[in-house]
Amino acid sequence: MTVKIENPIFDKLGLKYPIVEGGMTWAGTGALAAAVSEAGGLGFIGTGYWHGDDVRKEIKRAKALTDKPFGVNVMLLSRHIREVFDVIIEEGVKVVATGAGDPSPFLDELHAAGIVVMPVVPSASMARMMERKGVDAVIAEGMESGGHIGRMTTMALIPQVVDAVNIPVIAAGGIGDGRGVAAAFMLGASGVQMGTRFLTAAESEIHENFKKKVLKAKDIDTIVTGEITGNRARVLKNKMAKEFVKNEVNEIQKPAPDYETLEKLESGTLKAAVKEGDKDHGAFMAGQISGLINDEKPVKEILADIWEQATDLMGIPNTTK
Ligand SMILES: Cc1cc2nc3c(=O)[nH]c(=O)nc-3n(C[C@H](O)[C@H](O)[C@H](O)COP(=O)(O)O)c2cc1C
């Protein structure tokens, strides 16, 4: 049996590679998203808790750099979600990925605007529910990932999600080279999403300290914060992460903090890492695959090299050359 690479959504978008740059708040800028899309993948702008105006600015940056389709990743918990969706529709964005919840209240208007909607899911049951509500594809993300995570590993999650739904499944978490991409397709995925791999791309605009931290990281250098608050995030170890975890285990379990605290905690520390490279206080979100990443090359090369290796391993022709 040979692997079949089939993804009608990617075909419609005209992608050269079935590879997505996962939305990364602050790190996934318009410039990086545009570079990925321009090179033939699908770039995403990460928007976290941003206001609509900031989202519009980044969309315009991306549009100035590419005519190819790119996506916007939205955080459904954001208090600005209404204005963010208005901007996305007004700006004619082609794809939306959603994190932290159920995008179905917005689905009709997004579909009416011709927008493909792909929620990130941490489990097969969530994937099934999303399919019932009418989303176009799911991004199944394992806990190896950088950023906010669920509890399943990619290896166990992907085949179960693939069996649970009839819509395309995009595999995310722990994929950093052609071996990971081939493995994801073997598990039945119809596309892959990478975040950490793109952090060190030449077009990535994260602070040098952040890039260096990813380049230097070993396989065991990440840690999960937020086990107690329920807001689990994988970051590279530093003073902030170690203190966070130390304090957490001493606390009695309590409900998740209110949105304002959450917003401050998340936007604040991730922004400090991405924009200022604050070694002590920043949240250097990155995945377990960091240990595999040791170069800083253009997105075009990253995609071409990964696809060359993946097609070779899968024994299928590389039609992109
Ligand atoms: C710095 C960083 C920020 C991220 N921010 C978001 C985000 O805002 N929304 C989201 O859905 N996923 C976010 N992610 C997850 C990525 O979109 C992607 O799914 C993940 O990085 C894939 O796993 P990998 O890091 O092993 O490649 C983030 C990841 C990183 C590394």
Coordinates of C-alpha atoms and ligand atoms in Angstrom, one line a residue:
M1 CA 0.0 0.0 0.0
T2 CA 1.3 3.5 -0.8
V3 CA 0.4 6.6 1.0
K4 CA -2.2 8.8 -0.7
I5 CA -1.8 12.6 -0.3
E6 CA -5.4 13.8 -0.7
N7 CA -6.7 17.1 0.7
P8 CA -9.4 18.9 -1.3
I9 CA -9.1 22.0 0.8
F10 CA -5.4 22.3 0.1
D11 CA -6.0 21.6 -3.6
K12 CA -8.6 24.4 -3.6
L13 CA -6.2 26.8 -2.0
G14 CA -3.6 25.8 -4.6
L15 CA -0.9 24.8 -2.0
K16 CA 2.3 23.3 -3.4
Y17 CA 3.0 21.4 -0.1
P18 CA 0.5 20.0 2.4
I19 CA 2.2 21.8 5.1
V20 CA 0.8 24.5 7.4
E21 CA 2.6 27.0 9.6
G22 CA 0.6 26.8 12.9
G23 CA -0.7 30.1 14.1
M24 CA 1.6 31.4 16.8
T25 CA 0.6 34.5 18.8
W26 CA 3.3 37.2 18.5
A27 CA 5.7 34.8 16.7
G28 CA 3.5 34.0 13.7
T29 CA 3.7 37.5 12.1
G30 CA 2.3 38.6 8.8
A31 CA 5.9 38.4 7.4
L32 CA 6.4 34.8 8.4
A33 CA 2.9 33.7 7.3
A34 CA 3.5 35.4 3.9
A35 CA 6.9 33.7 3.6
V36 CA 5.3 30.2 4.2
S37 CA 2.4 30.9 1.8
E38 CA 4.7 32.4 -0.9
A39 CA 6.9 29.3 -0.7
G40 CA 3.9 27.0 -1.3
G41 CA 2.7 26.1 2.3
L42 CA -0.1 27.7 4.2
G43 CA 1.0 30.4 6.5
F44 CA -1.0 31.6 9.5
I45 CA -1.0 34.8 11.5
G46 CA -1.3 34.3 15.2
T47 CA -3.6 36.8 16.9
G48 CA -4.2 35.6 20.5
Y49 CA -6.0 38.3 22.5
W50 CA -5.4 41.1 20.0
H51 CA -7.8 43.9 19.0
G52 CA -9.2 43.9 15.5
D53 CA -6.9 46.8 14.4
D54 CA -3.8 44.9 15.3
V55 CA -5.1 41.9 13.4
R56 CA -5.8 44.1 10.4
K57 CA -2.3 45.5 10.4
E58 CA -0.7 42.1 10.3
I59 CA -3.1 40.9 7.6
K60 CA -2.1 43.9 5.5
R61 CA 1.6 43.2 6.0
A62 CA 1.1 39.7 4.8
K63 CA -1.0 40.8 1.8
A64 CA 1.8 43.2 0.8
L65 CA 4.2 40.3 0.7
T66 CA 2.2 37.6 -1.1
D67 CA -0.8 37.1 -3.3
K68 CA -1.2 33.5 -2.1
P69 CA -3.8 32.6 0.4
F70 CA -2.8 32.6 4.1
G71 CA -4.9 32.1 7.3
V72 CA -5.5 33.8 10.6
N73 CA -5.5 31.8 13.8
V74 CA -8.0 33.1 16.4
M75 CA -8.3 32.6 20.1
L76 CA -12.0 32.0 20.8
L77 CA -11.7 33.1 24.4
S78 CA -10.6 36.6 23.4
R79 CA -12.9 39.4 24.4
H80 CA -12.2 41.0 21.0
I81 CA -13.3 38.0 19.0
R82 CA -16.3 39.7 17.4
E83 CA -14.2 42.6 16.0
V84 CA -11.4 40.1 15.0
F85 CA -13.9 38.1 12.9
D86 CA -15.3 41.3 11.3
V87 CA -11.7 42.2 10.2
I88 CA -11.1 38.7 8.9
I89 CA -14.2 38.8 6.8
E90 CA -13.6 42.4 5.6
E91 CA -10.0 41.6 4.6
G92 CA -11.1 38.6 2.6
V93 CA -8.9 36.1 4.5
K94 CA -9.4 32.6 3.1
V95 CA -8.8 30.3 6.1
V96 CA -9.4 30.5 9.9
A97 CA -8.0 28.2 12.5
T98 CA -9.5 28.4 15.9
G99 CA -8.0 27.6 19.3
A100 CA -9.6 27.1 22.8
G101 CA -13.1 26.0 22.0
D102 CA -16.0 25.7 19.6
P103 CA -16.1 28.0 16.6
S104 CA -19.6 26.9 15.6
P105 CA -21.4 30.1 16.6
F106 CA -19.4 31.9 13.9
L107 CA -19.5 29.1 11.3
D108 CA -22.4 30.3 9.1
E109 CA -21.1 33.8 8.6
L110 CA -17.5 32.5 8.0
H111 CA -18.8 30.0 5.5
A112 CA -21.0 32.6 3.8
A113 CA -17.8 34.7 3.3
G114 CA -16.1 31.6 1.7
I115 CA -13.7 31.1 4.6
V116 CA -12.4 27.6 5.4
V117 CA -12.7 26.9 9.2
M118 CA -10.3 24.5 10.9
P119 CA -10.4 24.2 14.7
V120 CA -7.5 22.8 16.7
V121 CA -8.7 19.7 18.6
P122 CA -7.0 17.8 21.4
S123 CA -9.1 14.6 21.2
A124 CA -11.1 12.3 18.8
S125 CA -14.4 13.2 20.6
M126 CA -13.8 16.9 20.1
A127 CA -13.0 16.2 16.5
R128 CA -16.2 14.3 16.0
M129 CA -18.2 17.1 17.6
M130 CA -16.6 19.7 15.4
E131 CA -17.4 17.6 12.3
R132 CA -21.0 17.4 13.3
K133 CA -21.1 21.2 13.7
G134 CA -19.9 21.6 10.1
V135 CA -16.2 22.6 10.2
D136 CA -14.1 21.9 7.1
A137 CA -11.1 20.2 8.6
V138 CA -9.6 19.6 12.0
I139 CA -6.0 20.3 13.3
A140 CA -5.3 17.4 15.7
E141 CA -2.6 18.7 18.0
G142 CA -0.5 16.4 20.3
M143 CA 1.0 17.5 23.6
E144 CA 4.6 17.5 22.2
S145 CA 3.6 20.9 20.7
G146 CA 4.9 24.3 21.7
G147 CA 2.2 26.6 23.2
H148 CA -1.1 25.5 24.7
I149 CA -1.6 21.8 24.7
G150 CA -3.9 18.9 25.4
R151 CA -3.0 15.5 27.0
M152 CA -2.7 13.1 24.0
T153 CA 0.5 12.5 22.1
T154 CA 0.5 13.0 18.4
M155 CA 1.3 9.3 17.7
A156 CA -1.8 8.1 19.6
L157 CA -4.1 11.0 18.7
I158 CA -3.8 11.2 14.9
P159 CA -5.0 7.7 13.9
Q160 CA -7.9 7.9 16.4
V161 CA -9.0 11.3 15.0
V162 CA -8.6 10.0 11.5
D163 CA -10.9 7.1 12.3
A164 CA -13.4 9.3 14.0
V165 CA -14.1 11.8 11.2
N166 CA -14.5 12.0 7.5
I167 CA -13.1 15.5 7.0
P168 CA -9.4 16.2 6.5
V169 CA -7.2 15.8 9.5
I170 CA -4.1 18.0 9.8
A171 CA -1.5 16.5 12.2
A172 CA 0.4 18.9 14.6
G173 CA 2.9 18.4 17.4
G174 CA 6.4 17.2 17.3
I175 CA 6.9 17.4 13.5
G176 CA 10.2 18.9 12.5
D177 CA 11.5 17.2 9.4
G178 CA 10.5 14.8 6.6
R179 CA 10.5 11.8 8.9
G180 CA 7.8 13.4 11.1
V181 CA 5.8 14.5 8.0
A182 CA 6.0 11.0 6.5
A183 CA 4.9 9.5 9.9
A184 CA 1.9 11.8 10.1
F185 CA 0.8 10.7 6.6
M186 CA 1.3 7.1 7.5
L187 CA -1.0 7.7 10.5
G188 CA -3.7 8.9 8.1
A189 CA -3.3 12.6 8.2
S190 CA -4.1 14.7 5.1
G191 CA -1.7 17.5 6.0
V192 CA 0.8 18.5 8.7
Q193 CA 1.2 21.6 10.9
M194 CA 4.4 22.8 12.4
G195 CA 5.1 25.7 14.7
T196 CA 8.5 25.2 16.4
R197 CA 10.2 24.4 13.1
F198 CA 9.4 27.9 11.8
L199 CA 10.6 29.8 14.9
T200 CA 14.1 29.7 13.6
A201 CA 13.3 30.4 10.0
A202 CA 15.2 33.3 8.4
E203 CA 11.9 35.1 8.0
S204 CA 10.9 34.5 11.7
E205 CA 10.8 37.9 13.5
I206 CA 11.2 36.5 17.1
H207 CA 13.9 38.0 19.3
E208 CA 17.5 36.6 18.8
N209 CA 17.4 35.3 22.3
F210 CA 14.4 33.2 21.5
K211 CA 15.9 31.9 18.3
K212 CA 19.1 31.0 20.1
K213 CA 17.2 29.2 22.9
V214 CA 15.4 27.0 20.3
L215 CA 18.7 26.3 18.4
K216 CA 20.5 25.3 21.6
A217 CA 17.6 23.3 23.1
K218 CA 17.9 19.6 23.7
D219 CA 15.0 17.1 23.6
I220 CA 14.3 17.4 27.3
D221 CA 14.5 21.1 27.6
T222 CA 10.8 21.9 27.6
I223 CA 8.4 22.0 30.6
V224 CA 4.6 22.3 30.9
T225 CA 3.3 25.2 32.9
G226 CA -0.4 25.5 34.0
E227 CA -1.1 21.9 35.1
I228 CA -3.0 23.2 38.1
T229 CA -4.7 26.3 36.5
G230 CA -5.8 24.1 33.6
N231 CA -4.1 26.4 31.1
R232 CA -1.3 24.0 30.1
A233 CA 1.5 25.4 27.9
R234 CA 4.7 23.9 26.7
V235 CA 7.7 26.3 27.0
L236 CA 11.4 26.1 27.1
K237 CA 12.8 25.9 30.6
N238 CA 13.8 29.3 32.1
K239 CA 13.5 31.0 35.5
M240 CA 9.9 32.0 34.9
A241 CA 8.8 28.5 33.9
K242 CA 10.6 26.8 36.8
E243 CA 9.2 29.2 39.3
F244 CA 5.7 28.9 37.8
V245 CA 5.8 25.1 38.1
K246 CA 7.4 25.1 41.6
N247 CA 4.6 27.4 42.9
E248 CA 1.9 25.4 41.2
V249 CA 2.7 22.1 42.8
N250 CA 2.5 23.8 46.2
E251 CA -0.9 25.2 45.5
I252 CA -4.3 23.5 46.2
Q253 CA -6.2 23.0 43.0
K254 CA -8.3 26.1 42.2
P255 CA -10.5 27.1 39.3
A256 CA -8.9 28.7 36.2
P257 CA -8.2 32.4 36.7
D258 CA -10.6 35.0 35.2
Y259 CA -10.0 36.1 31.7
E260 CA -8.2 39.2 32.6
T261 CA -5.6 37.4 34.6
L262 CA -5.3 34.8 31.9
E263 CA -4.8 37.6 29.3
K264 CA -2.1 39.3 31.3
L265 CA -0.3 36.0 32.0
E266 CA -0.4 34.8 28.5
S267 CA 0.0 37.9 26.3
G268 CA 2.5 39.4 28.7
T269 CA 5.0 36.6 29.1
L270 CA 4.8 35.3 25.5
K271 CA 5.2 38.8 24.2
A272 CA 8.2 39.4 26.5
A273 CA 9.9 36.3 25.0
V274 CA 9.1 37.1 21.4
K275 CA 9.6 40.8 21.3
E276 CA 12.1 41.5 24.1
G277 CA 13.8 38.1 24.4
D278 CA 13.4 38.5 28.2
K279 CA 15.4 35.4 29.3
D280 CA 14.1 35.4 32.9
H281 CA 10.4 36.4 32.6
G282 CA 9.4 35.4 29.1
A283 CA 7.4 32.3 28.1
F284 CA 9.5 30.8 25.4
M285 CA 6.8 28.6 23.9
A286 CA 8.3 25.8 21.9
G287 CA 7.8 22.1 21.4
Q288 CA 9.7 18.9 22.2
I289 CA 11.0 18.9 18.7
S290 CA 13.2 21.9 19.5
G291 CA 16.1 19.6 20.1
L292 CA 16.1 18.6 16.4
I293 CA 16.2 22.1 15.1
N294 CA 19.7 23.5 14.6
D295 CA 19.6 25.8 11.6
E296 CA 18.2 29.1 10.6
K297 CA 17.3 28.9 6.9
P298 CA 14.7 30.5 4.6
V299 CA 11.2 29.1 4.7
K300 CA 11.5 28.1 1.1
E301 CA 14.4 25.8 1.9
I302 CA 12.7 24.4 5.0
L303 CA 9.7 23.4 3.0
A304 CA 11.6 22.0 0.0
D305 CA 14.0 20.0 2.2
I306 CA 11.3 18.5 4.4
W307 CA 9.1 17.6 1.4
E308 CA 12.0 16.0 -0.4
Q309 CA 12.8 13.8 2.6
A310 CA 9.1 13.0 3.3
T311 CA 8.3 11.9 -0.3
D312 CA 11.5 9.9 -0.5
L313 CA 10.5 8.0 2.7
M314 CA 6.9 7.6 1.6
G315 CA 8.1 6.3 -1.8
I316 CA 6.0 8.8 -3.8
P317 CA 7.2 11.2 -6.5
N318 CA 8.1 14.7 -5.4
T319 CA 6.0 16.6 -8.0
T320 CA 7.0 20.0 -6.6
K321 CA 10.4 20.2 -8.4
Ligands
LIG1 C1 5.5 30.4 20.2 C2 4.2 29.6 19.9 C3 3.0 30.2 19.9 C4 1.8 29.5 19.6 N1 0.6 30.2 19.7 C5 -0.5 29.6 19.2 C6 -1.7 30.3 19.1 O1 -1.8 31.5 19.4 N2 -2.8 29.6 18.7 C7 -2.8 28.2 18.4 O2 -3.8 27.6 18.0 N3 -1.6 27.5 18.5 C8 -0.5 28.2 18.9 N4 0.7 27.5 18.9 C9 0.7 26.1 18.4 C10 1.1 26.0 16.9 O3 0.1 26.6 16.1 C11 1.3 24.5 16.5 O4 0.1 23.8 16.5 C12 2.3 23.8 17.3 O5 3.5 24.6 17.4 C13 2.7 22.5 16.6 O6 3.6 21.8 17.4 P1 5.2 21.9 17.2 O7 5.6 23.1 18.0 O8 5.8 20.7 17.8 O9 5.5 22.1 15.7 C14 1.9 28.2 19.3 C15 3.1 27.5 19.2 C16 4.3 28.2 19.5 C17 5.6 27.5 19.4

